[in-house]
mmCIF file of C-alpha atoms in Angstrom:
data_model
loop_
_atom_site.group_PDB
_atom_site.id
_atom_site.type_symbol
_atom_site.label_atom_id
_atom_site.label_comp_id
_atom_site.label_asym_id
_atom_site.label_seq_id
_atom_site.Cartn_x
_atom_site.Cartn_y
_atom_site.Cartn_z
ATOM 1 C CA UNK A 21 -30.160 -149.593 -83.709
ATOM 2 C CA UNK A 22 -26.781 -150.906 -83.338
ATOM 3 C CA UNK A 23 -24.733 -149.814 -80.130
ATOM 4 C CA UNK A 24 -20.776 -149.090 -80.606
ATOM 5 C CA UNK A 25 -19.825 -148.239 -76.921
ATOM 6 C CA UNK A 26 -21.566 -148.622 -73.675
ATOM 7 C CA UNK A 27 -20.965 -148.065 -70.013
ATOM 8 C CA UNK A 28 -23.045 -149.232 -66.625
ATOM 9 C CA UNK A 29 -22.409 -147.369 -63.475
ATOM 10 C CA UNK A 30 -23.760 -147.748 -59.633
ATOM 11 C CA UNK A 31 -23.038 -145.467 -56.931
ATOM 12 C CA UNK A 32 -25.124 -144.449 -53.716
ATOM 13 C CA UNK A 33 -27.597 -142.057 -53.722
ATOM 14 C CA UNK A 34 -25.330 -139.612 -51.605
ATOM 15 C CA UNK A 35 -25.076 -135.639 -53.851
ATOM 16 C CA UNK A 36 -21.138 -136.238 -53.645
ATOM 17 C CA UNK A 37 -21.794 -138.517 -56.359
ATOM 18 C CA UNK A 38 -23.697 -136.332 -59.221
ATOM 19 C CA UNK A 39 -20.384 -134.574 -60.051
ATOM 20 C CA UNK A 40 -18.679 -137.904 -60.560
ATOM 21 C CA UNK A 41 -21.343 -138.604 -62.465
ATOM 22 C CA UNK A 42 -21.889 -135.823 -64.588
ATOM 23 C CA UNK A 43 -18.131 -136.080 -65.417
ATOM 24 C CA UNK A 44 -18.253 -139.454 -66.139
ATOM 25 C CA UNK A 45 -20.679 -139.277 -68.756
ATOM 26 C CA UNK A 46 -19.250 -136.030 -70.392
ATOM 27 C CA UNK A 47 -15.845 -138.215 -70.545
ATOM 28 C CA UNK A 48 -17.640 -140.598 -72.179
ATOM 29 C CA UNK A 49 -19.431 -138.636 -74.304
ATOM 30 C CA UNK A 50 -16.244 -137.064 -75.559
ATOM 31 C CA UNK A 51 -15.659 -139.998 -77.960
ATOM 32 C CA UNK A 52 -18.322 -138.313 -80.149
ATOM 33 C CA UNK A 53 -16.245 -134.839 -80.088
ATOM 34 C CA UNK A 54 -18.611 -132.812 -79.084
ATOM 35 C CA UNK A 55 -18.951 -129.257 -79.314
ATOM 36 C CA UNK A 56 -18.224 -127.275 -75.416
ATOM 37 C CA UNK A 57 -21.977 -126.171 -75.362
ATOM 38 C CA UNK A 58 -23.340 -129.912 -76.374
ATOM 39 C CA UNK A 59 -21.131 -131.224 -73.268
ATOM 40 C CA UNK A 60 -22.087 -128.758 -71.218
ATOM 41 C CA UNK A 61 -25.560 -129.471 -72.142
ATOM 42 C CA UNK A 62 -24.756 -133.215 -71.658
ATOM 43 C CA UNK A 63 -23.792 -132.540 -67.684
ATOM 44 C CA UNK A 64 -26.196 -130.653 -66.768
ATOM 45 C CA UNK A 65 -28.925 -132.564 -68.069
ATOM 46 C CA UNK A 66 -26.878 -135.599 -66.049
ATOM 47 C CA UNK A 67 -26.830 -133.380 -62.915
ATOM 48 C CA UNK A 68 -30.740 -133.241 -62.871
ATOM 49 C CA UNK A 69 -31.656 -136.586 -63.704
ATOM 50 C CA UNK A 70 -28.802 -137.631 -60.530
ATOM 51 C CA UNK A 71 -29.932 -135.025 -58.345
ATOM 52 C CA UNK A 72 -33.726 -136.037 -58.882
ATOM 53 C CA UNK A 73 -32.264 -139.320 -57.746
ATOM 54 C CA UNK A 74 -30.595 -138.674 -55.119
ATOM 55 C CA UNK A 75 -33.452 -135.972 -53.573
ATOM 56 C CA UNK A 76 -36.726 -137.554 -54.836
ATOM 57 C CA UNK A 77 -36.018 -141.202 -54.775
ATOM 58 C CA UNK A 78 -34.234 -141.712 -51.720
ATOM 59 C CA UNK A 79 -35.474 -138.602 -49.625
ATOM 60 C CA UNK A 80 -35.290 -140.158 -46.161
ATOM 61 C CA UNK A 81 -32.133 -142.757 -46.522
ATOM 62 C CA UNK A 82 -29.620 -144.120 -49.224
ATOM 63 C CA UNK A 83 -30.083 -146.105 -52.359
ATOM 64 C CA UNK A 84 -28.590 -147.042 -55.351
ATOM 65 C CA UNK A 85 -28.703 -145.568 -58.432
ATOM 66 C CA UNK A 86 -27.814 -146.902 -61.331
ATOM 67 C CA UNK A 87 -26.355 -144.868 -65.086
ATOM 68 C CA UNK A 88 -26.045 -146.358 -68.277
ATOM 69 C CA UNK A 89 -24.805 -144.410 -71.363
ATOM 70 C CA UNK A 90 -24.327 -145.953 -74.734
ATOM 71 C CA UNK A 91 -23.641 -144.932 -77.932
ATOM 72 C CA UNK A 92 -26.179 -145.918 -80.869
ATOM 73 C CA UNK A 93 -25.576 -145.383 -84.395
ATOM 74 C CA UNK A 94 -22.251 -144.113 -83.988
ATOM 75 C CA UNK A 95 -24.143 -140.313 -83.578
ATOM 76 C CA UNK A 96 -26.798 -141.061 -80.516
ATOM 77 C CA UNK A 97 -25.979 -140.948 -76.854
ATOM 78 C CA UNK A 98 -28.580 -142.280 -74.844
ATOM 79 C CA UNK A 99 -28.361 -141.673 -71.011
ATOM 80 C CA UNK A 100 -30.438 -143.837 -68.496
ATOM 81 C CA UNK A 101 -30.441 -142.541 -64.615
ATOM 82 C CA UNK A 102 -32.942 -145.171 -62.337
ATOM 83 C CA UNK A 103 -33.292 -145.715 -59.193
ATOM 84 C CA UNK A 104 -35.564 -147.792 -57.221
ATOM 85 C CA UNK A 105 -36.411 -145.396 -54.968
ATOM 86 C CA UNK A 106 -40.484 -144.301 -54.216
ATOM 87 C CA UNK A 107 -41.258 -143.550 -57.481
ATOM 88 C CA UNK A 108 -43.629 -140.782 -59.249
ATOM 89 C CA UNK A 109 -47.284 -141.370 -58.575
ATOM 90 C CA UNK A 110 -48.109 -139.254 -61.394
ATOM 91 C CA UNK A 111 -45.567 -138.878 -64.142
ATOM 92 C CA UNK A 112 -47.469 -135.783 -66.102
ATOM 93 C CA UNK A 113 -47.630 -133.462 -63.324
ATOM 94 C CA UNK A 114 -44.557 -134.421 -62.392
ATOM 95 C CA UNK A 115 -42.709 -133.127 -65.636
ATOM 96 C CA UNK A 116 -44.834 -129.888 -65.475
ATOM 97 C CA UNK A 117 -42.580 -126.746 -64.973
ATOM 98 C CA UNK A 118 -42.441 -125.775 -61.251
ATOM 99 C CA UNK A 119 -43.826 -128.520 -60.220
ATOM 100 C CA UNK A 120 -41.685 -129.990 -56.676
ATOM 101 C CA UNK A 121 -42.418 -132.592 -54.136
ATOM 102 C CA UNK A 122 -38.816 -131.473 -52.668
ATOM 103 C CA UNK A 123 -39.783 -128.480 -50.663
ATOM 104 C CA UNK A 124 -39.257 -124.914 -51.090
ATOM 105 C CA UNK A 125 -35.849 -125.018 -51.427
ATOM 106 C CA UNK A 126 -36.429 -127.233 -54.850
ATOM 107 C CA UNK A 127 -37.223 -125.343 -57.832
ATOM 108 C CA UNK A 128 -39.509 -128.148 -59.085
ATOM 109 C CA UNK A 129 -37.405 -127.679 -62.981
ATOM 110 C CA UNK A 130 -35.654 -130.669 -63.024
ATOM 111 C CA UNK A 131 -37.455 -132.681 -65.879
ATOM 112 C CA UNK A 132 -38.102 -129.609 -67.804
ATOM 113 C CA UNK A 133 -34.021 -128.245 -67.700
ATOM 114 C CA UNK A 134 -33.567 -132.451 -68.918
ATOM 115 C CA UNK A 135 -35.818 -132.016 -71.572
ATOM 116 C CA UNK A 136 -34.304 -128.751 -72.996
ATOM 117 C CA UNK A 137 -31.099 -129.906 -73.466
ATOM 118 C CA UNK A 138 -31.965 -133.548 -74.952
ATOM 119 C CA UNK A 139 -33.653 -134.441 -77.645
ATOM 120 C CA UNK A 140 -35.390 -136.530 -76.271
ATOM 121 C CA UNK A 141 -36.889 -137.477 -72.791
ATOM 122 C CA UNK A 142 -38.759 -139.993 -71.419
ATOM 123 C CA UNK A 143 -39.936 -141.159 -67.761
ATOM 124 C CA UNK A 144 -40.835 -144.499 -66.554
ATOM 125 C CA UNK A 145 -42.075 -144.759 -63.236
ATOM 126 C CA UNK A 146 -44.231 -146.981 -60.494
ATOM 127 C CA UNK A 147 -44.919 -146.084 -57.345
ATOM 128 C CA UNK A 148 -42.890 -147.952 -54.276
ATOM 129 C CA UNK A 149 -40.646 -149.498 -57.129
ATOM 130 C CA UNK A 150 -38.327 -146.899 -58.602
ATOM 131 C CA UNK A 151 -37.933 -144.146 -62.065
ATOM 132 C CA UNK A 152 -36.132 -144.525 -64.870
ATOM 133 C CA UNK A 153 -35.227 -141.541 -66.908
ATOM 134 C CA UNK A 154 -33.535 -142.187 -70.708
ATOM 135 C CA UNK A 155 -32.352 -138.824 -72.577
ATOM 136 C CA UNK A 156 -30.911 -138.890 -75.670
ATOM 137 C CA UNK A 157 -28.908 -136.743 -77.622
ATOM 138 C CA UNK A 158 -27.604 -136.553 -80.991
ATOM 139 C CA UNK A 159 -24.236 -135.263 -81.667
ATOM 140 C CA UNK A 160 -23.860 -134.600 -85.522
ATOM 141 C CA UNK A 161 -20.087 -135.091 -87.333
ATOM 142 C CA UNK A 162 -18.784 -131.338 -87.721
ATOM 143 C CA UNK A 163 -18.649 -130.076 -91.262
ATOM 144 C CA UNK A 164 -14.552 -130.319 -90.386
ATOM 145 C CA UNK A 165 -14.934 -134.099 -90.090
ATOM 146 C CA UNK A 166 -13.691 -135.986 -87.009
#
């Protein structure tokens, strides 16, 4: 794997922050000219991973949370959201559709929206010490070159 662009990013857990976010990674992400559908795809799966953040992590007070995007193989973006917030206590049920800790106002879809438009997901997490969350995403060279 050899990474060609990278950026690090740390902002408060507060929800003004997911759009700056979201945007900041799509910006990034442009490099890669993407189509409007795989950036679209690109923010919202940001917006979730923030937004768990922000309302799982930190659900009583503000933390940090920390985004890293990077560019790997001139083709894969990899996005990391973490936090070291509470933490999942069970990282399976947690991913299952409908499945909330946030009330009935949450929809409990986060992980599972993530996971549809990544290729890839995957969830780190210990209990009283934080979450990580890494998507990745290819974006393949259109057959008009770049």
């Amino acid at each position: 794997m050899r990474v060609s662009n990278y950026i690090k990013l740390e902002f408060p857990s507060k929800s003004v922050n997911e759009g700056y976010a979201r945007s900041a990674v799509a910006a990034f992400a442009a490099q890669l000219d993407p189509t409007m559908e795989e950036l679209g795809d690109i923010r919202t799966a940001v917006s979730e991973a923030v937004t768990n953040a922000i309302v799982h992590a930190y659900p009583d007070s503000i933390g940090t949370i920390w985004l890293k995007a990077r560019i790997v193989d001139d083709d894969l973006l990899e996005i990391t959201v973490r936090d070291k917030g509470r933490g999942i206590p069970d990282v399976d049920q947690a991913m299952q559709p409908l499945f909330t800790t946030g009330g009935e106002e949450r929809s409990g879809m986060g992980f599972t929206i993530m996971e549809s438009f990544t290729d890839r997901l995957k969830v780190r997490s210990s209990p009283g010490k934080g979450t990580a969350v890494t998507m990745t995403r290819r974006i393949r060279a259109r057959k008009s070159g770049r």
